[in-house]
């Protein structure tokens, strides 16, 4: 059994392992969590089912670039666009892409969610969007989750009064970029799976909406396919 996950240890060594890949970490970007591997492996499963020669992926709220780099590592023909808002995240994600010799396939862009992708001609061409957004409410960050922001940036966790502000924006804007049949995949907080599935359903642009549970039976990934535009 691996030793318990520790943010301090990861920052101390400047390294973290995610989906078998060694990644650089630095203050200013969230340390990749073991539970996020469920989002990564679910995305790989979807991509393998699609069986595309050169899949096109967006990693939204990319942090250290852990999902972007892991997917590109496991699917060597993949082309990935990763996006984040903060200098710290963009810097370490670019360093990780270069560290693994993927800078030609993993583009790291800076901006507010999909604003980073505008003007690149990606509309309607993306096969999957993976998103591990902030998902903790402001109230909990002031209370029982206050310890999270002792070492890591607040913007990596804070997500409005209900913890869903980023999910809501991504659900609204993702259909512009997904091709028909393309898939949007989220990591969600404990107990948020039904709420995020409802967001996708209300958006009217998605079908085949479902949650994926971890080994403890907790729904931690939610995904839906983009419908063909009417």
mmCIF file of C-alpha atoms in Angstrom:
data_model
loop_
_atom_site.group_PDB
_atom_site.id
_atom_site.type_symbol
_atom_site.label_atom_id
_atom_site.label_comp_id
_atom_site.label_asym_id
_atom_site.label_seq_id
_atom_site.Cartn_x
_atom_site.Cartn_y
_atom_site.Cartn_z
ATOM 1 C CA UNK A 1 0.000 0.000 0.000
ATOM 2 C CA UNK A 2 1.413 3.416 -0.945
ATOM 3 C CA UNK A 3 1.904 5.902 1.854
ATOM 4 C CA UNK A 4 -0.809 8.430 2.491
ATOM 5 C CA UNK A 5 -1.030 11.334 0.054
ATOM 6 C CA UNK A 6 0.671 14.480 1.348
ATOM 7 C CA UNK A 7 0.685 17.927 -0.253
ATOM 8 C CA UNK A 8 3.663 18.955 1.887
ATOM 9 C CA UNK A 9 5.684 15.928 0.748
ATOM 10 C CA UNK A 10 4.888 16.644 -2.895
ATOM 11 C CA UNK A 11 5.932 20.279 -2.607
ATOM 12 C CA UNK A 12 9.006 19.210 -0.674
ATOM 13 C CA UNK A 13 10.231 16.911 -3.445
ATOM 14 C CA UNK A 14 8.789 18.966 -6.306
ATOM 15 C CA UNK A 15 7.328 15.753 -7.716
ATOM 16 C CA UNK A 16 4.084 13.767 -7.711
ATOM 17 C CA UNK A 17 3.029 10.544 -9.436
ATOM 18 C CA UNK A 18 -0.232 10.578 -11.404
ATOM 19 C CA UNK A 19 -1.456 7.659 -13.545
ATOM 20 C CA UNK A 20 2.085 6.269 -13.519
ATOM 21 C CA UNK A 21 3.632 9.538 -14.714
ATOM 22 C CA UNK A 22 6.078 11.601 -12.660
ATOM 23 C CA UNK A 23 4.978 15.232 -12.691
ATOM 24 C CA UNK A 24 6.628 18.429 -11.529
ATOM 25 C CA UNK A 25 4.673 20.324 -8.879
ATOM 26 C CA UNK A 26 5.107 23.799 -7.443
ATOM 27 C CA UNK A 27 3.284 26.152 -5.088
ATOM 28 C CA UNK A 28 0.658 28.010 -7.090
ATOM 29 C CA UNK A 29 -0.796 24.861 -8.648
ATOM 30 C CA UNK A 30 -2.879 22.135 -7.024
ATOM 31 C CA UNK A 31 -0.949 18.924 -6.372
ATOM 32 C CA UNK A 32 -2.565 16.110 -8.437
ATOM 33 C CA UNK A 33 -4.768 13.909 -6.253
ATOM 34 C CA UNK A 34 -4.978 10.113 -6.461
ATOM 35 C CA UNK A 35 -8.791 10.352 -6.703
ATOM 36 C CA UNK A 36 -8.478 12.309 -9.954
ATOM 37 C CA UNK A 37 -7.064 9.197 -11.617
ATOM 38 C CA UNK A 38 -10.693 8.022 -11.908
ATOM 39 C CA UNK A 39 -11.378 10.953 -14.248
ATOM 40 C CA UNK A 40 -8.242 10.135 -16.234
ATOM 41 C CA UNK A 41 -8.976 6.437 -16.618
ATOM 42 C CA UNK A 42 -12.618 7.121 -17.487
ATOM 43 C CA UNK A 43 -11.484 9.547 -20.193
ATOM 44 C CA UNK A 44 -9.064 6.952 -21.573
ATOM 45 C CA UNK A 45 -11.885 4.393 -21.665
ATOM 46 C CA UNK A 46 -14.107 6.784 -23.623
ATOM 47 C CA UNK A 47 -11.293 7.544 -26.059
ATOM 48 C CA UNK A 48 -10.525 3.859 -26.594
ATOM 49 C CA UNK A 49 -14.201 3.251 -27.391
ATOM 50 C CA UNK A 50 -14.092 6.085 -29.918
ATOM 51 C CA UNK A 51 -11.075 4.387 -31.536
ATOM 52 C CA UNK A 52 -9.908 7.531 -33.320
ATOM 53 C CA UNK A 53 -6.546 7.760 -35.133
ATOM 54 C CA UNK A 54 -5.718 11.158 -33.614
ATOM 55 C CA UNK A 55 -8.148 12.208 -30.863
ATOM 56 C CA UNK A 56 -8.489 15.871 -29.915
ATOM 57 C CA UNK A 57 -8.780 16.648 -26.211
ATOM 58 C CA UNK A 58 -9.260 19.727 -24.049
ATOM 59 C CA UNK A 59 -8.130 19.705 -20.403
ATOM 60 C CA UNK A 60 -10.056 22.565 -18.804
ATOM 61 C CA UNK A 61 -8.801 23.854 -15.412
ATOM 62 C CA UNK A 62 -5.602 21.902 -16.098
ATOM 63 C CA UNK A 63 -3.641 22.724 -12.939
ATOM 64 C CA UNK A 64 -0.242 21.037 -13.270
ATOM 65 C CA UNK A 65 -1.324 19.547 -16.610
ATOM 66 C CA UNK A 66 -1.643 16.122 -14.988
ATOM 67 C CA UNK A 67 -4.655 14.984 -17.030
ATOM 68 C CA UNK A 68 -3.354 16.515 -20.262
ATOM 69 C CA UNK A 69 0.046 14.851 -19.914
ATOM 70 C CA UNK A 70 -1.313 11.500 -18.698
ATOM 71 C CA UNK A 71 -3.792 11.243 -21.568
ATOM 72 C CA UNK A 72 -1.118 12.262 -24.088
ATOM 73 C CA UNK A 73 1.250 9.706 -22.562
ATOM 74 C CA UNK A 74 -1.243 6.841 -22.780
ATOM 75 C CA UNK A 75 -2.490 7.833 -26.254
ATOM 76 C CA UNK A 76 0.613 8.886 -28.213
ATOM 77 C CA UNK A 77 -1.412 10.198 -31.184
ATOM 78 C CA UNK A 78 -3.562 12.504 -29.025
ATOM 79 C CA UNK A 79 -3.531 16.275 -29.498
ATOM 80 C CA UNK A 80 -4.319 18.168 -26.298
ATOM 81 C CA UNK A 81 -5.154 21.769 -25.486
ATOM 82 C CA UNK A 82 -4.881 22.547 -21.758
ATOM 83 C CA UNK A 83 -6.210 25.730 -20.176
ATOM 84 C CA UNK A 84 -5.950 27.455 -16.820
ATOM 85 C CA UNK A 85 -6.337 30.955 -15.456
ATOM 86 C CA UNK A 86 -3.319 31.455 -13.207
ATOM 87 C CA UNK A 87 0.338 32.032 -13.992
ATOM 88 C CA UNK A 88 1.391 29.318 -11.527
ATOM 89 C CA UNK A 89 -0.689 26.614 -13.187
ATOM 90 C CA UNK A 90 0.224 27.571 -16.736
ATOM 91 C CA UNK A 91 3.935 27.666 -15.899
ATOM 92 C CA UNK A 92 4.070 24.234 -14.254
ATOM 93 C CA UNK A 93 1.798 22.635 -16.878
ATOM 94 C CA UNK A 94 4.081 23.888 -19.656
ATOM 95 C CA UNK A 95 7.097 22.565 -17.774
ATOM 96 C CA UNK A 96 5.424 19.163 -17.434
ATOM 97 C CA UNK A 97 4.614 19.006 -21.153
ATOM 98 C CA UNK A 98 8.241 19.845 -21.947
ATOM 99 C CA UNK A 99 9.537 17.461 -19.240
ATOM 100 C CA UNK A 100 7.811 14.561 -21.002
ATOM 101 C CA UNK A 101 8.679 15.671 -24.533
ATOM 102 C CA UNK A 102 5.054 16.482 -25.341
ATOM 103 C CA UNK A 103 5.249 20.215 -26.007
ATOM 104 C CA UNK A 104 4.425 19.608 -29.685
ATOM 105 C CA UNK A 105 1.196 17.768 -28.761
ATOM 106 C CA UNK A 106 0.148 19.448 -25.505
ATOM 107 C CA UNK A 107 -0.517 23.179 -25.847
ATOM 108 C CA UNK A 108 -0.979 25.004 -22.536
ATOM 109 C CA UNK A 109 -3.026 28.196 -22.823
ATOM 110 C CA UNK A 110 -3.893 30.869 -20.289
ATOM 111 C CA UNK A 111 -7.339 32.381 -19.906
ATOM 112 C CA UNK A 112 -10.724 32.260 -18.217
ATOM 113 C CA UNK A 113 -12.056 28.784 -19.068
ATOM 114 C CA UNK A 114 -12.897 28.553 -22.791
ATOM 115 C CA UNK A 115 -11.724 32.130 -23.323
ATOM 116 C CA UNK A 116 -8.242 30.623 -23.640
ATOM 117 C CA UNK A 117 -9.354 28.649 -26.730
ATOM 118 C CA UNK A 118 -11.154 31.361 -28.638
ATOM 119 C CA UNK A 119 -9.718 32.122 -32.059
ATOM 120 C CA UNK A 120 -7.952 28.762 -32.425
ATOM 121 C CA UNK A 121 -10.517 27.282 -34.804
ATOM 122 C CA UNK A 122 -11.404 24.439 -32.434
ATOM 123 C CA UNK A 123 -15.195 24.910 -32.587
ATOM 124 C CA UNK A 124 -16.988 21.610 -33.157
ATOM 125 C CA UNK A 125 -13.755 19.587 -33.418
ATOM 126 C CA UNK A 126 -13.055 18.318 -29.884
ATOM 127 C CA UNK A 127 -13.604 14.640 -29.025
ATOM 128 C CA UNK A 128 -13.477 14.948 -25.240
ATOM 129 C CA UNK A 129 -13.241 17.712 -22.675
ATOM 130 C CA UNK A 130 -11.968 16.719 -19.235
ATOM 131 C CA UNK A 131 -12.459 19.149 -16.376
ATOM 132 C CA UNK A 132 -11.371 18.884 -12.754
ATOM 133 C CA UNK A 133 -12.691 22.251 -11.608
ATOM 134 C CA UNK A 134 -12.745 23.853 -8.172
ATOM 135 C CA UNK A 135 -15.787 22.344 -6.415
ATOM 136 C CA UNK A 136 -15.808 23.477 -2.786
ATOM 137 C CA UNK A 137 -18.237 26.123 -1.601
ATOM 138 C CA UNK A 138 -16.947 29.378 -0.161
ATOM 139 C CA UNK A 139 -18.669 28.567 3.140
ATOM 140 C CA UNK A 140 -16.823 25.262 3.529
ATOM 141 C CA UNK A 141 -13.501 26.920 2.708
ATOM 142 C CA UNK A 142 -14.159 29.260 5.605
ATOM 143 C CA UNK A 143 -15.090 26.301 7.824
ATOM 144 C CA UNK A 144 -14.273 22.585 7.750
ATOM 145 C CA UNK A 145 -12.140 22.822 4.578
ATOM 146 C CA UNK A 146 -10.058 25.825 5.624
ATOM 147 C CA UNK A 147 -6.960 23.626 5.947
ATOM 148 C CA UNK A 148 -6.931 23.110 2.162
ATOM 149 C CA UNK A 149 -5.779 26.655 1.484
ATOM 150 C CA UNK A 150 -2.918 26.596 3.973
ATOM 151 C CA UNK A 151 -0.483 25.286 1.346
ATOM 152 C CA UNK A 152 -2.363 25.444 -1.946
ATOM 153 C CA UNK A 153 -3.992 28.312 -3.876
ATOM 154 C CA UNK A 154 -7.534 29.244 -2.905
ATOM 155 C CA UNK A 155 -8.608 29.499 -6.554
ATOM 156 C CA UNK A 156 -7.941 25.762 -6.954
ATOM 157 C CA UNK A 157 -10.829 25.026 -4.562
ATOM 158 C CA UNK A 158 -13.287 27.930 -4.387
ATOM 159 C CA UNK A 159 -16.396 27.492 -6.532
ATOM 160 C CA UNK A 160 -19.061 29.918 -5.400
ATOM 161 C CA UNK A 161 -21.820 29.490 -2.801
ATOM 162 C CA UNK A 162 -22.698 25.893 -3.828
ATOM 163 C CA UNK A 163 -19.397 24.589 -5.169
ATOM 164 C CA UNK A 164 -20.757 24.353 -8.715
ATOM 165 C CA UNK A 165 -20.026 27.734 -10.316
ATOM 166 C CA UNK A 166 -17.346 26.390 -12.675
ATOM 167 C CA UNK A 167 -19.325 23.267 -13.599
ATOM 168 C CA UNK A 168 -22.223 25.524 -14.609
ATOM 169 C CA UNK A 169 -20.083 27.658 -16.908
ATOM 170 C CA UNK A 170 -18.360 24.686 -18.533
ATOM 171 C CA UNK A 171 -21.680 22.871 -19.143
ATOM 172 C CA UNK A 172 -22.954 25.995 -20.908
ATOM 173 C CA UNK A 173 -19.899 26.657 -23.093
ATOM 174 C CA UNK A 174 -18.562 23.178 -23.902
ATOM 175 C CA UNK A 175 -21.077 22.349 -26.695
ATOM 176 C CA UNK A 176 -19.492 25.025 -28.887
ATOM 177 C CA UNK A 177 -16.256 23.021 -28.937
ATOM 178 C CA UNK A 178 -17.427 19.404 -28.792
ATOM 179 C CA UNK A 179 -18.203 17.569 -32.000
ATOM 180 C CA UNK A 180 -21.533 15.685 -32.066
ATOM 181 C CA UNK A 181 -20.942 12.577 -29.933
ATOM 182 C CA UNK A 182 -18.005 14.221 -28.196
ATOM 183 C CA UNK A 183 -17.942 13.791 -24.425
ATOM 184 C CA UNK A 184 -17.650 16.180 -21.489
ATOM 185 C CA UNK A 185 -16.237 14.605 -18.304
ATOM 186 C CA UNK A 186 -16.083 16.241 -14.869
ATOM 187 C CA UNK A 187 -14.624 15.372 -11.526
ATOM 188 C CA UNK A 188 -17.191 16.210 -8.848
ATOM 189 C CA UNK A 189 -17.057 16.529 -5.090
ATOM 190 C CA UNK A 190 -18.604 13.985 -2.751
ATOM 191 C CA UNK A 191 -22.387 14.162 -3.056
ATOM 192 C CA UNK A 192 -22.328 16.432 -6.123
ATOM 193 C CA UNK A 193 -22.847 13.758 -8.783
ATOM 194 C CA UNK A 194 -26.623 14.099 -8.979
ATOM 195 C CA UNK A 195 -26.461 17.890 -9.024
ATOM 196 C CA UNK A 196 -23.966 17.909 -11.890
ATOM 197 C CA UNK A 197 -25.953 15.302 -13.826
ATOM 198 C CA UNK A 198 -28.984 17.584 -13.421
ATOM 199 C CA UNK A 199 -26.945 20.507 -14.781
ATOM 200 C CA UNK A 200 -26.128 18.482 -17.899
ATOM 201 C CA UNK A 201 -29.734 17.415 -18.304
ATOM 202 C CA UNK A 202 -31.030 20.970 -17.977
ATOM 203 C CA UNK A 203 -28.501 22.121 -20.554
ATOM 204 C CA UNK A 204 -30.441 20.187 -23.253
ATOM 205 C CA UNK A 205 -27.231 19.792 -25.267
ATOM 206 C CA UNK A 206 -26.179 16.429 -23.777
ATOM 207 C CA UNK A 207 -27.343 12.823 -23.807
ATOM 208 C CA UNK A 208 -26.169 9.495 -22.316
ATOM 209 C CA UNK A 209 -25.480 11.303 -19.045
ATOM 210 C CA UNK A 210 -24.088 9.122 -16.270
ATOM 211 C CA UNK A 211 -21.917 9.038 -13.173
ATOM 212 C CA UNK A 212 -18.891 6.824 -12.521
ATOM 213 C CA UNK A 213 -18.231 5.664 -8.967
ATOM 214 C CA UNK A 214 -14.978 4.969 -7.191
ATOM 215 C CA UNK A 215 -14.203 1.744 -5.312
ATOM 216 C CA UNK A 216 -16.167 3.031 -2.308
ATOM 217 C CA UNK A 217 -19.275 3.432 -4.480
ATOM 218 C CA UNK A 218 -19.120 7.247 -4.457
ATOM 219 C CA UNK A 219 -19.965 9.040 -7.703
ATOM 220 C CA UNK A 220 -16.870 11.127 -8.455
ATOM 221 C CA UNK A 221 -17.011 11.493 -12.264
ATOM 222 C CA UNK A 222 -19.967 12.705 -14.339
ATOM 223 C CA UNK A 223 -20.051 12.612 -18.127
ATOM 224 C CA UNK A 224 -22.388 13.335 -21.007
ATOM 225 C CA UNK A 225 -22.233 13.246 -24.809
ATOM 226 C CA UNK A 226 -22.876 16.272 -26.984
ATOM 227 C CA UNK A 227 -26.011 15.909 -29.074
ATOM 228 C CA UNK A 228 -25.950 16.668 -32.771
ATOM 229 C CA UNK A 229 -26.914 20.306 -33.250
ATOM 230 C CA UNK A 230 -30.488 20.666 -34.464
#
